[in-house]
């Protein structure tokens, strides 16, 4: 092969002994947009790093994490179904993780400890704030009582927002409210509303947050049992679903002139802390990364 032939070849991506490694552990994990996002930031900032998908079966989580730590990874994100296992494996739990009962970001610290963080709740709040909406005081109506609801409830309560939880299965709403109340700082600012009585509580709310899978591409059929005609004009309507970006809930809200926050920004903002911890740079969240993810997700029904 001549020198000219060599120059015509695409330059390989250089991964060497000093390359900082991180990834996302999940099962399945192929659909995750985290590799796209982190590798975009790595390229944007010219950082010698790589972020890979790590498909790990249920039951193999602990051995995988210990192996990645032994192999020199700086840490990982953790997604379904391993967030609770991640909570159990860590040596040092950040307050965010303690409050949400799960971990989505592992950091392998220089002293050998595994640190655990939950960035979903703060990612949600940061995204709302990035839309120019202050998250302080007032009342939020939170639909759903799964892991995402718990992380978001904790972050809202931390900012002095009272939270009303409503869930199709009422027992789970009460469990979540009890978990929040057990935290002295959150105190009495949590209550539960019946799933079939949302019309009574909505007029008193400043924010509505859907954390259920209703509205998601491939999710359950039907609509949320909520009539936005009862909302005050100041209501902010948030959906953490991001495929599609404009859910039926957000479409109805926008048609009523209500301010809307879709779920894509939360996906981006929750990634920020891990990137900073593993790669040493705080990524500025700009329009480029949002456009990149938006274009990638459009193939999936949005
Ligand atoms: P995650 O941890 O990602 O938040 P999850 O624990 O599976 O996910 O929670 C999904 C949420 O969507 C739950 O609040 C669930 O309500 P139930 O607790 O009653 O199952 C809610 N959800 C799912 N399908 C729903 C539907 N058809 N109508 C209303 N809520 C639904």
Tab-separated table of C-alpha atoms and ligand atoms in Angstrom:
chain	number	residue	atom	x	y	z
A	1	UNK	CA	0.000	0.000	0.000
A	2	UNK	CA	1.404	3.395	-0.959
A	3	UNK	CA	1.533	6.429	1.303
A	4	UNK	CA	-1.229	7.993	-0.837
A	5	UNK	CA	-3.407	4.894	-0.358
A	6	UNK	CA	-2.834	5.105	3.385
A	7	UNK	CA	-3.838	8.759	3.443
A	8	UNK	CA	-7.085	7.912	1.655
A	9	UNK	CA	-8.156	5.587	4.487
A	10	UNK	CA	-10.389	6.983	7.197
A	11	UNK	CA	-8.426	7.903	10.330
A	12	UNK	CA	-9.132	5.324	13.038
A	13	UNK	CA	-10.457	6.595	16.302
A	14	UNK	CA	-7.499	6.472	18.664
A	15	UNK	CA	-8.115	4.619	21.909
A	16	UNK	CA	-4.980	4.201	24.008
A	17	UNK	CA	-3.772	3.482	27.491
A	18	UNK	CA	-4.768	6.915	28.748
A	19	UNK	CA	-8.244	6.977	27.218
A	20	UNK	CA	-10.862	7.575	29.932
A	21	UNK	CA	-13.539	4.869	29.712
A	22	UNK	CA	-17.176	4.929	30.762
A	23	UNK	CA	-20.418	3.373	29.535
A	24	UNK	CA	-24.017	2.509	30.245
A	25	UNK	CA	-25.048	-0.781	31.856
A	26	UNK	CA	-28.527	-1.999	30.943
A	27	UNK	CA	-30.517	-4.960	29.600
A	28	UNK	CA	-31.395	-4.329	26.882
A	29	UNK	CA	-29.173	-1.360	26.212
A	30	UNK	CA	-29.006	-1.119	22.430
A	31	UNK	CA	-31.699	1.575	22.351
A	32	UNK	CA	-29.814	3.870	24.748
A	33	UNK	CA	-28.919	7.312	23.395
A	34	UNK	CA	-26.305	7.851	26.101
A	35	UNK	CA	-23.377	6.660	23.924
A	36	UNK	CA	-24.364	9.108	21.182
A	37	UNK	CA	-24.628	11.970	23.650
A	38	UNK	CA	-21.426	11.326	25.611
A	39	UNK	CA	-19.321	10.600	22.520
A	40	UNK	CA	-20.644	13.830	20.989
A	41	UNK	CA	-19.441	15.779	24.034
A	42	UNK	CA	-16.114	13.929	24.042
A	43	UNK	CA	-15.568	14.964	20.425
A	44	UNK	CA	-16.842	18.487	21.065
A	45	UNK	CA	-14.353	19.044	23.892
A	46	UNK	CA	-11.510	17.055	22.299
A	47	UNK	CA	-11.349	14.729	25.307
A	48	UNK	CA	-9.446	11.440	25.101
A	49	UNK	CA	-12.346	9.275	26.218
A	50	UNK	CA	-14.859	6.671	25.054
A	51	UNK	CA	-18.365	5.740	26.211
A	52	UNK	CA	-19.791	2.345	25.277
A	53	UNK	CA	-23.028	0.385	25.704
A	54	UNK	CA	-22.583	-2.457	28.211
A	55	UNK	CA	-25.302	-5.122	27.882
A	56	UNK	CA	-25.382	-6.892	31.256
A	57	UNK	CA	-27.968	-9.550	32.044
A	58	UNK	CA	-29.976	-9.437	35.250
A	59	UNK	CA	-27.955	-11.339	37.836
A	60	UNK	CA	-24.608	-10.397	36.294
A	61	UNK	CA	-24.618	-6.792	37.461
A	62	UNK	CA	-22.254	-7.072	40.425
A	63	UNK	CA	-19.635	-9.098	38.607
A	64	UNK	CA	-19.805	-6.707	35.638
A	65	UNK	CA	-19.368	-3.623	37.829
A	66	UNK	CA	-16.430	-5.111	39.744
A	67	UNK	CA	-14.877	-6.144	36.428
A	68	UNK	CA	-15.263	-2.708	34.880
A	69	UNK	CA	-13.777	-1.126	37.979
A	70	UNK	CA	-10.851	-3.565	37.895
A	71	UNK	CA	-10.369	-2.836	34.180
A	72	UNK	CA	-9.888	0.858	34.849
A	73	UNK	CA	-13.247	2.317	33.841
A	74	UNK	CA	-13.989	5.672	35.457
A	75	UNK	CA	-17.621	4.753	36.033
A	76	UNK	CA	-20.910	3.991	34.312
A	77	UNK	CA	-24.475	5.006	33.907
A	78	UNK	CA	-27.001	2.408	34.988
A	79	UNK	CA	-30.400	1.893	33.432
A	80	UNK	CA	-33.262	-0.610	33.524
A	81	UNK	CA	-33.308	-3.151	35.165
A	82	UNK	CA	-30.227	-2.482	37.310
A	83	UNK	CA	-30.901	0.802	39.139
A	84	UNK	CA	-31.792	-0.905	42.415
A	85	UNK	CA	-28.824	-3.307	42.188
A	86	UNK	CA	-26.638	-0.247	41.656
A	87	UNK	CA	-28.085	1.262	44.820
A	88	UNK	CA	-26.984	-1.833	46.744
A	89	UNK	CA	-23.464	-2.154	45.359
A	90	UNK	CA	-22.158	1.322	46.130
A	91	UNK	CA	-19.821	2.174	49.013
A	92	UNK	CA	-20.814	5.836	49.138
A	93	UNK	CA	-24.366	6.953	48.391
A	94	UNK	CA	-24.973	10.538	47.399
A	95	UNK	CA	-28.018	12.158	49.022
A	96	UNK	CA	-29.797	12.220	45.647
A	97	UNK	CA	-29.493	8.434	45.452
A	98	UNK	CA	-30.585	7.891	49.052
A	99	UNK	CA	-33.688	9.975	48.449
A	100	UNK	CA	-34.637	8.267	45.203
A	101	UNK	CA	-33.794	4.742	46.345
A	102	UNK	CA	-31.892	4.028	43.145
A	103	UNK	CA	-28.658	4.881	41.364
A	104	UNK	CA	-28.201	5.794	37.706
A	105	UNK	CA	-24.590	7.004	37.855
A	106	UNK	CA	-21.623	5.091	39.289
A	107	UNK	CA	-18.250	6.703	39.825
A	108	UNK	CA	-15.190	4.563	40.543
A	109	UNK	CA	-13.286	6.830	42.909
A	110	UNK	CA	-9.463	6.881	43.104
A	111	UNK	CA	-9.572	5.392	46.627
A	112	UNK	CA	-11.290	2.255	45.315
A	113	UNK	CA	-14.775	3.172	46.524
A	114	UNK	CA	-17.840	3.026	44.279
A	115	UNK	CA	-19.919	6.199	44.527
A	116	UNK	CA	-23.602	6.264	43.543
A	117	UNK	CA	-25.697	9.195	42.354
A	118	UNK	CA	-29.231	9.596	41.079
A	119	UNK	CA	-29.363	12.401	38.522
A	120	UNK	CA	-32.890	11.952	37.133
A	121	UNK	CA	-34.596	14.332	39.567
A	122	UNK	CA	-32.050	17.110	39.273
A	123	UNK	CA	-31.935	16.541	35.506
A	124	UNK	CA	-35.683	17.065	35.393
A	125	UNK	CA	-35.470	20.306	37.387
A	126	UNK	CA	-32.482	21.607	35.405
A	127	UNK	CA	-34.405	21.036	32.189
A	128	UNK	CA	-37.456	22.921	33.439
A	129	UNK	CA	-35.184	25.779	34.536
A	130	UNK	CA	-33.472	25.727	31.135
A	131	UNK	CA	-36.917	26.580	29.723
A	132	UNK	CA	-36.838	29.778	31.802
A	133	UNK	CA	-39.231	28.436	34.447
A	134	UNK	CA	-38.278	28.880	38.116
A	135	UNK	CA	-38.710	25.740	40.222
A	136	UNK	CA	-39.351	27.152	43.687
A	137	UNK	CA	-42.485	26.912	45.770
A	138	UNK	CA	-45.957	26.234	44.443
A	139	UNK	CA	-47.493	22.821	43.934
A	140	UNK	CA	-46.818	20.084	41.403
A	141	UNK	CA	-49.201	17.299	40.465
A	142	UNK	CA	-47.092	14.240	39.743
A	143	UNK	CA	-48.673	11.457	37.701
A	144	UNK	CA	-47.102	8.063	38.333
A	145	UNK	CA	-45.274	6.425	41.218
A	146	UNK	CA	-42.352	4.520	39.658
A	147	UNK	CA	-38.635	5.161	39.950
A	148	UNK	CA	-38.692	8.333	37.849
A	149	UNK	CA	-41.563	9.756	39.918
A	150	UNK	CA	-39.641	9.149	43.123
A	151	UNK	CA	-36.500	10.928	41.882
A	152	UNK	CA	-38.521	13.879	40.583
A	153	UNK	CA	-40.634	14.125	43.743
A	154	UNK	CA	-37.474	14.279	45.861
A	155	UNK	CA	-35.928	17.042	43.735
A	156	UNK	CA	-39.123	19.102	43.686
A	157	UNK	CA	-39.533	18.808	47.467
A	158	UNK	CA	-35.901	19.853	47.918
A	159	UNK	CA	-36.772	23.080	46.105
A	160	UNK	CA	-39.757	23.813	48.273
A	161	UNK	CA	-42.352	22.627	45.772
A	162	UNK	CA	-45.300	20.821	47.376
A	163	UNK	CA	-46.064	17.550	45.584
A	164	UNK	CA	-49.395	15.816	45.039
A	165	UNK	CA	-48.942	12.263	43.792
A	166	UNK	CA	-51.571	10.438	41.757
A	167	UNK	CA	-51.124	6.950	40.392
A	168	UNK	CA	-53.398	4.404	38.730
A	169	UNK	CA	-52.477	1.959	41.508
A	170	UNK	CA	-53.211	4.051	44.600
A	171	UNK	CA	-51.130	1.884	46.947
A	172	UNK	CA	-47.953	2.798	45.058
A	173	UNK	CA	-48.787	6.514	45.344
A	174	UNK	CA	-49.144	6.122	49.117
A	175	UNK	CA	-45.871	4.160	49.324
A	176	UNK	CA	-44.079	6.933	47.466
A	177	UNK	CA	-45.634	9.632	49.642
A	178	UNK	CA	-44.628	7.702	52.783
A	179	UNK	CA	-41.058	7.345	51.525
A	180	UNK	CA	-40.901	11.097	50.937
A	181	UNK	CA	-42.446	11.908	54.316
A	182	UNK	CA	-39.895	9.699	56.060
A	183	UNK	CA	-37.371	12.341	55.089
A	184	UNK	CA	-37.688	15.049	57.731
A	185	UNK	CA	-36.702	17.827	55.322
A	186	UNK	CA	-39.555	16.970	52.971
A	187	UNK	CA	-42.032	16.865	55.847
A	188	UNK	CA	-45.680	17.406	55.224
A	189	UNK	CA	-45.477	18.828	51.718
A	190	UNK	CA	-46.540	15.564	50.065
A	191	UNK	CA	-50.035	14.268	49.603
A	192	UNK	CA	-51.912	11.805	47.438
A	193	UNK	CA	-54.840	12.439	45.101
A	194	UNK	CA	-57.149	9.775	43.665
A	195	UNK	CA	-56.447	8.827	40.030
A	196	UNK	CA	-60.095	9.364	39.120
A	197	UNK	CA	-60.317	12.727	40.899
A	198	UNK	CA	-57.585	14.769	39.218
A	199	UNK	CA	-60.059	17.458	38.190
A	200	UNK	CA	-60.395	18.574	41.801
A	201	UNK	CA	-56.673	19.057	42.403
A	202	UNK	CA	-55.479	20.387	39.045
A	203	UNK	CA	-56.816	23.954	39.496
A	204	UNK	CA	-54.594	24.372	42.579
A	205	UNK	CA	-51.406	23.270	40.804
A	206	UNK	CA	-48.626	25.267	39.152
A	207	UNK	CA	-47.001	22.283	37.476
A	208	UNK	CA	-48.212	18.977	36.051
A	209	UNK	CA	-45.650	16.215	35.487
A	210	UNK	CA	-46.367	12.976	33.656
A	211	UNK	CA	-43.951	10.232	34.705
A	212	UNK	CA	-46.156	7.352	33.528
A	213	UNK	CA	-45.585	5.516	30.286
A	214	UNK	CA	-48.925	6.756	28.912
A	215	UNK	CA	-48.227	8.673	25.698
A	216	UNK	CA	-44.978	6.864	24.996
A	217	UNK	CA	-44.382	5.267	21.609
A	218	UNK	CA	-45.164	1.584	22.191
A	219	UNK	CA	-46.658	2.374	25.605
A	220	UNK	CA	-50.154	1.625	26.913
A	221	UNK	CA	-53.091	2.756	24.768
A	222	UNK	CA	-55.392	5.569	25.837
A	223	UNK	CA	-54.977	8.991	27.379
A	224	UNK	CA	-54.349	10.304	30.873
A	225	UNK	CA	-57.574	10.997	32.775
A	226	UNK	CA	-56.951	14.706	33.082
A	227	UNK	CA	-58.911	17.647	31.702
A	228	UNK	CA	-56.592	20.593	31.062
A	229	UNK	CA	-59.590	22.897	30.700
A	230	UNK	CA	-59.541	22.980	34.514
A	231	UNK	CA	-55.962	24.275	34.695
A	232	UNK	CA	-54.959	27.830	35.536
A	233	UNK	CA	-53.340	29.675	32.591
A	234	UNK	CA	-50.028	29.637	34.518
A	235	UNK	CA	-49.817	25.818	34.630
A	236	UNK	CA	-46.542	24.370	33.323
A	237	UNK	CA	-47.076	20.941	31.732
A	238	UNK	CA	-44.112	18.550	31.715
A	239	UNK	CA	-43.811	15.085	30.230
A	240	UNK	CA	-40.755	12.919	30.811
A	241	UNK	CA	-41.638	10.780	27.787
A	242	UNK	CA	-39.355	11.732	24.874
A	243	UNK	CA	-40.480	9.326	22.153
A	244	UNK	CA	-42.422	11.092	20.790
A	245	UNK	CA	-41.259	14.498	22.031
A	246	UNK	CA	-44.726	15.943	21.648
A	247	UNK	CA	-47.030	13.568	23.500
A	248	UNK	CA	-50.812	13.842	23.362
A	249	UNK	CA	-50.663	15.558	26.766
A	250	UNK	CA	-48.220	18.196	25.537
A	251	UNK	CA	-50.158	18.696	22.304
A	252	UNK	CA	-53.341	19.404	24.241
A	253	UNK	CA	-51.478	21.692	26.637
A	254	UNK	CA	-49.856	23.641	23.799
A	255	UNK	CA	-53.215	24.042	22.060
A	256	UNK	CA	-54.492	25.629	25.287
A	257	UNK	CA	-51.571	28.034	25.349
A	258	UNK	CA	-49.960	26.405	28.398
A	259	UNK	CA	-46.188	26.330	28.772
A	260	UNK	CA	-44.782	22.889	27.941
A	261	UNK	CA	-41.567	21.042	28.763
A	262	UNK	CA	-40.853	17.811	26.876
A	263	UNK	CA	-38.686	14.936	28.109
A	264	UNK	CA	-35.646	15.195	25.855
A	265	UNK	CA	-33.939	17.877	27.922
A	266	UNK	CA	-34.169	15.745	31.068
A	267	UNK	CA	-32.333	12.951	29.246
A	268	UNK	CA	-29.566	15.414	28.401
A	269	UNK	CA	-29.364	17.187	31.756
A	270	UNK	CA	-29.284	13.935	33.771
A	271	UNK	CA	-26.143	12.949	31.835
A	272	UNK	CA	-24.161	16.007	32.821
A	273	UNK	CA	-22.946	14.975	36.276
A	274	UNK	CA	-21.538	11.632	35.098
A	275	UNK	CA	-19.695	13.270	32.213
A	276	UNK	CA	-18.133	15.789	34.580
A	277	UNK	CA	-17.092	13.122	37.081
A	278	UNK	CA	-15.618	10.694	34.520
A	279	UNK	CA	-14.136	13.051	31.971
A	280	UNK	CA	-13.370	16.151	34.054
A	281	UNK	CA	-15.321	18.685	31.989
A	282	UNK	CA	-18.763	20.097	32.677
A	283	UNK	CA	-20.516	19.928	29.306
A	284	UNK	CA	-22.436	23.003	28.253
A	285	UNK	CA	-25.862	21.852	27.124
A	286	UNK	CA	-26.443	23.526	23.799
A	287	UNK	CA	-28.779	23.248	20.855
A	288	UNK	CA	-26.374	20.906	18.998
A	289	UNK	CA	-26.692	17.916	21.333
A	290	UNK	CA	-30.460	18.368	21.451
A	291	UNK	CA	-30.634	18.478	17.642
A	292	UNK	CA	-28.454	15.370	17.402
A	293	UNK	CA	-30.670	13.358	19.742
A	294	UNK	CA	-33.843	14.733	18.234
A	295	UNK	CA	-32.768	13.628	14.741
A	296	UNK	CA	-31.777	10.199	16.052
A	297	UNK	CA	-35.070	9.713	17.896
A	298	UNK	CA	-37.197	10.784	14.946
A	299	UNK	CA	-36.649	7.362	13.465
A	300	UNK	CA	-38.585	5.947	16.428
A	301	UNK	CA	-42.007	7.401	16.003
A	302	UNK	CA	-41.777	11.063	16.970
B	1	LIG	P1	-40.325	4.013	36.022
B	1	LIG	O1	-39.505	3.387	37.110
B	1	LIG	O2	-39.603	4.158	34.722
B	1	LIG	O3	-40.979	5.288	36.445
B	1	LIG	P2	-42.476	2.031	36.414
B	1	LIG	O4	-42.053	1.722	37.797
B	1	LIG	O5	-42.724	0.889	35.504
B	1	LIG	O6	-41.447	2.952	35.627
B	1	LIG	O7	-43.739	2.984	36.472
B	1	LIG	C1	-44.516	3.229	35.375
B	1	LIG	C2	-45.663	4.170	35.792
B	1	LIG	O8	-46.578	4.282	34.696
B	1	LIG	C3	-46.441	3.666	36.972
B	1	LIG	O9	-46.825	4.775	37.767
B	1	LIG	C4	-47.652	3.002	36.321
B	1	LIG	O10	-48.796	2.939	37.118
B	1	LIG	P3	-49.086	1.635	38.061
B	1	LIG	O11	-48.255	1.826	39.290
B	1	LIG	O12	-50.546	1.710	38.319
B	1	LIG	O13	-48.687	0.440	37.245
B	1	LIG	C5	-47.881	3.945	35.187
B	1	LIG	N1	-48.705	3.367	34.103
B	1	LIG	C6	-48.343	2.397	33.239
B	1	LIG	N2	-49.358	2.129	32.388
B	1	LIG	C7	-50.384	2.945	32.744
B	1	LIG	C8	-51.713	3.152	32.248
B	1	LIG	N3	-52.202	2.480	31.203
B	1	LIG	N4	-52.478	4.082	32.853
B	1	LIG	C9	-52.007	4.769	33.901
B	1	LIG	N5	-50.773	4.636	34.423
B	1	LIG	C10	-49.966	3.720	33.839
